[in-house]
Amino acid sequence: MVPYKRMPMIVEAFAAMPDKRLIMIGDGPDLPKAQAIASQVSNVTLLGFQPGSVLLEHMRSARAFVFAAEEDFGISPVEAQACGTPVIAFAKGGVMETVRGLDHPQPTGVFYRQQTVASLIAAIGEFEAAQSRISPEACRANAERFSVARFEQEIKAFVEDRLALSSRAHLARLPQSQWVAQAAPGLGSELPNRVVPLKIV
């Protein structure tokens, strides 16, 4: 728990909503602040550091994953969606690309505009009102956009596309007879007007 993640703010928001339960996992310099607030209420549980298997179990069973940080990408919201769990996130940084808000046909979460207790509480209320619109299937499908397999596929397609463009540009600068000869060696003199396609493997 580091300051920019605003964990004490999340605890404070849930302390003001005794009918809702918060389970927080992780440790760090802001843990004592979060503990001081949580010690005054009964609906907030701080588990400290936990192995990945425990974190995964809680992500899968949660109604929503609350994210208060501003990060360039932010892997945790993607991991939550991969578990089929919606995200309630501060509307800045990478989550604007990785989470689909309620304005999307297949939303995967809710955004709040300010890093304040009041703004987060309002977003939680908005989430509860719209929860039926957010499906685990939509969350998992959205997370797949950021999978390793998808990344490798798109990088490969990009490289192949660049190579094809480069090859076509090179051939376009050659005289037609030389182009045909390079495309199909031995056919240049026999088929001066025929375009022989190239295949890049």
XYZ file of C-alpha atoms in Angstrom:
201
model
C 0.000 0.000 0.000
C 1.793 3.072 -1.277
C 0.344 6.606 -1.087
C -0.645 6.968 -4.751
C -2.900 3.902 -4.496
C -5.093 5.799 -1.981
C -5.930 2.710 0.084
C -6.843 4.647 3.268
C -9.352 6.634 1.205
C -11.023 3.405 0.075
C -11.212 2.191 3.689
C -12.668 5.535 4.762
C -15.346 5.301 2.063
C -16.436 1.849 3.225
C -16.323 2.940 6.854
C -19.071 5.387 5.870
C -21.119 2.523 4.345
C -21.536 -0.038 7.150
C -23.893 -2.159 5.047
C -21.111 -2.926 2.548
C -18.101 -5.148 3.172
C -14.542 -4.413 2.047
C -11.705 -6.945 1.929
C -8.317 -5.350 1.271
C -5.187 -7.336 0.425
C -1.633 -5.990 0.452
C 0.892 -4.275 2.669
C 3.174 -1.264 2.510
C 3.774 2.127 4.117
C 0.093 3.140 4.098
C -1.080 -0.012 5.886
C -0.991 1.569 9.385
C -3.227 4.428 8.176
C -5.695 1.962 6.701
C -5.591 -0.137 9.886
C -6.311 2.892 12.058
C -9.524 3.581 10.131
C -10.516 -0.078 9.812
C -10.126 -0.670 13.556
C -13.108 1.592 14.192
C -15.553 -0.362 11.998
C -16.629 -3.978 11.560
C -17.197 -4.130 7.796
C -13.561 -3.709 6.667
C -11.069 -6.595 6.732
C -7.371 -6.025 6.031
C -5.596 -9.260 5.175
C -2.126 -7.833 4.559
C 0.155 -9.622 2.126
C -1.303 -12.814 0.667
C -0.059 -15.302 -1.952
C -1.386 -15.006 -5.474
C -3.753 -17.937 -5.051
C -5.569 -16.201 -2.183
C -5.729 -12.924 -4.096
C -7.173 -14.755 -7.096
C -9.811 -16.448 -4.945
C -10.980 -13.128 -3.520
C -10.989 -11.463 -6.936
C -13.200 -14.208 -8.332
C -15.726 -13.980 -5.508
C -15.882 -10.180 -5.201
C -18.858 -8.130 -6.359
C -16.398 -5.531 -7.666
C -12.731 -4.548 -7.574
C -12.101 -0.997 -6.310
C -9.137 0.820 -7.861
C -8.170 4.315 -6.698
C -4.739 4.793 -8.280
C -3.685 6.665 -11.397
C -1.317 4.387 -13.313
C -0.058 4.362 -16.900
C -1.524 0.898 -17.409
C -2.504 -0.784 -14.157
C -2.489 -4.567 -14.364
C -4.813 -5.171 -11.384
C -8.020 -3.962 -13.116
C -7.231 -6.249 -16.065
C -6.625 -9.187 -13.720
C -9.928 -8.508 -11.963
C -11.806 -8.481 -15.264
C -10.061 -11.700 -16.279
C -11.706 -13.200 -13.174
C -15.079 -11.923 -14.397
C -15.153 -9.170 -11.768
C -16.282 -5.595 -12.567
C -14.033 -2.644 -11.713
C -14.857 0.608 -9.910
C -11.973 2.859 -10.911
C -10.669 6.413 -10.674
C -11.121 7.832 -14.166
C -7.526 8.633 -15.075
C -4.630 6.735 -16.593
C -4.647 3.286 -18.124
C -8.072 2.265 -16.824
C -9.637 4.561 -19.408
C -8.393 2.029 -21.990
C -8.666 -1.202 -20.017
C -12.101 -0.735 -18.408
C -15.350 -0.090 -20.290
C -17.653 2.358 -18.533
C -21.434 2.408 -18.463
C -21.545 4.351 -21.737
C -20.275 1.223 -23.531
C -22.745 -1.375 -24.908
C -20.926 -4.048 -22.872
C -19.652 -2.250 -19.769
C -17.145 -3.807 -17.402
C -17.095 -1.189 -14.671
C -17.855 2.268 -13.334
C -15.626 5.349 -13.173
C -15.437 8.114 -10.577
C -13.931 11.502 -11.426
C -12.273 12.590 -8.182
C -10.025 10.818 -5.692
C -12.345 11.617 -2.816
C -14.457 9.599 -0.411
C -17.646 11.262 -1.658
C -16.873 10.532 -5.307
C -16.068 6.882 -4.575
C -19.244 6.428 -2.518
C -21.290 7.877 -5.377
C -19.596 5.509 -7.853
C -20.375 2.498 -5.667
C -24.019 3.546 -5.623
C -23.945 3.957 -9.394
C -22.409 0.503 -9.739
C -25.096 -1.109 -7.598
C -27.826 0.519 -9.681
C -26.282 -0.720 -12.941
C -24.771 -4.029 -11.822
C -27.224 -6.100 -13.853
C -25.770 -4.566 -17.039
C -22.252 -5.819 -16.285
C -21.682 -9.505 -16.981
C -18.716 -11.709 -16.034
C -18.520 -12.758 -19.694
C -18.089 -9.144 -20.832
C -15.388 -8.594 -18.211
C -13.433 -11.679 -19.265
C -13.772 -10.866 -22.973
C -12.499 -7.347 -22.366
C -9.493 -8.643 -20.425
C -8.617 -10.898 -23.366
C -7.760 -7.763 -25.364
C -4.653 -7.482 -23.190
C -3.596 -11.140 -23.120
C -0.102 -12.293 -24.096
C -1.528 -14.316 -27.002
C -3.353 -11.270 -28.376
C -0.210 -9.141 -28.012
C 1.930 -11.695 -29.867
C -0.681 -12.023 -32.620
C -0.901 -8.261 -33.177
C 2.883 -7.781 -33.134
C 3.284 -10.558 -35.699
C 0.566 -9.064 -37.917
C 2.165 -5.608 -37.657
C 5.631 -6.884 -38.605
C 4.268 -8.896 -41.535
C 2.300 -5.880 -42.748
C 5.391 -3.639 -42.572
C 7.460 -6.213 -44.462
C 4.798 -6.510 -47.162
C 4.594 -2.728 -47.584
C 8.374 -2.458 -47.746
C 8.564 -5.202 -50.381
C 5.847 -3.604 -52.522
C 7.501 -0.200 -52.274
C 10.836 -1.680 -53.355
C 9.303 -3.476 -56.343
C 7.378 -0.378 -57.402
C 10.668 1.471 -57.906
C 11.979 -1.153 -60.361
C 11.312 -1.278 -64.142
C 8.505 -3.718 -64.977
C 10.757 -6.270 -66.673
C 13.083 -6.317 -63.680
C 10.100 -6.537 -61.298
C 8.767 -9.619 -63.065
C 12.218 -11.138 -63.227
C 12.677 -10.671 -59.481
C 9.214 -11.931 -58.686
C 9.615 -15.032 -60.820
C 13.210 -15.587 -61.950
C 13.425 -16.891 -65.503
C 10.047 -15.509 -66.590
C 11.071 -11.891 -67.186
C 11.715 -12.219 -70.934
C 8.816 -14.622 -71.566
C 6.098 -12.698 -69.675
C 7.055 -9.016 -69.808
C 3.490 -7.814 -69.126
C 2.471 -10.341 -66.501
C 2.480 -9.486 -62.806
C 3.536 -12.465 -60.736
C 2.425 -12.154 -57.094
C 4.886 -12.502 -54.259
C 4.190 -14.396 -51.069
C 5.983 -13.392 -47.908
C 6.443 -16.278 -45.497
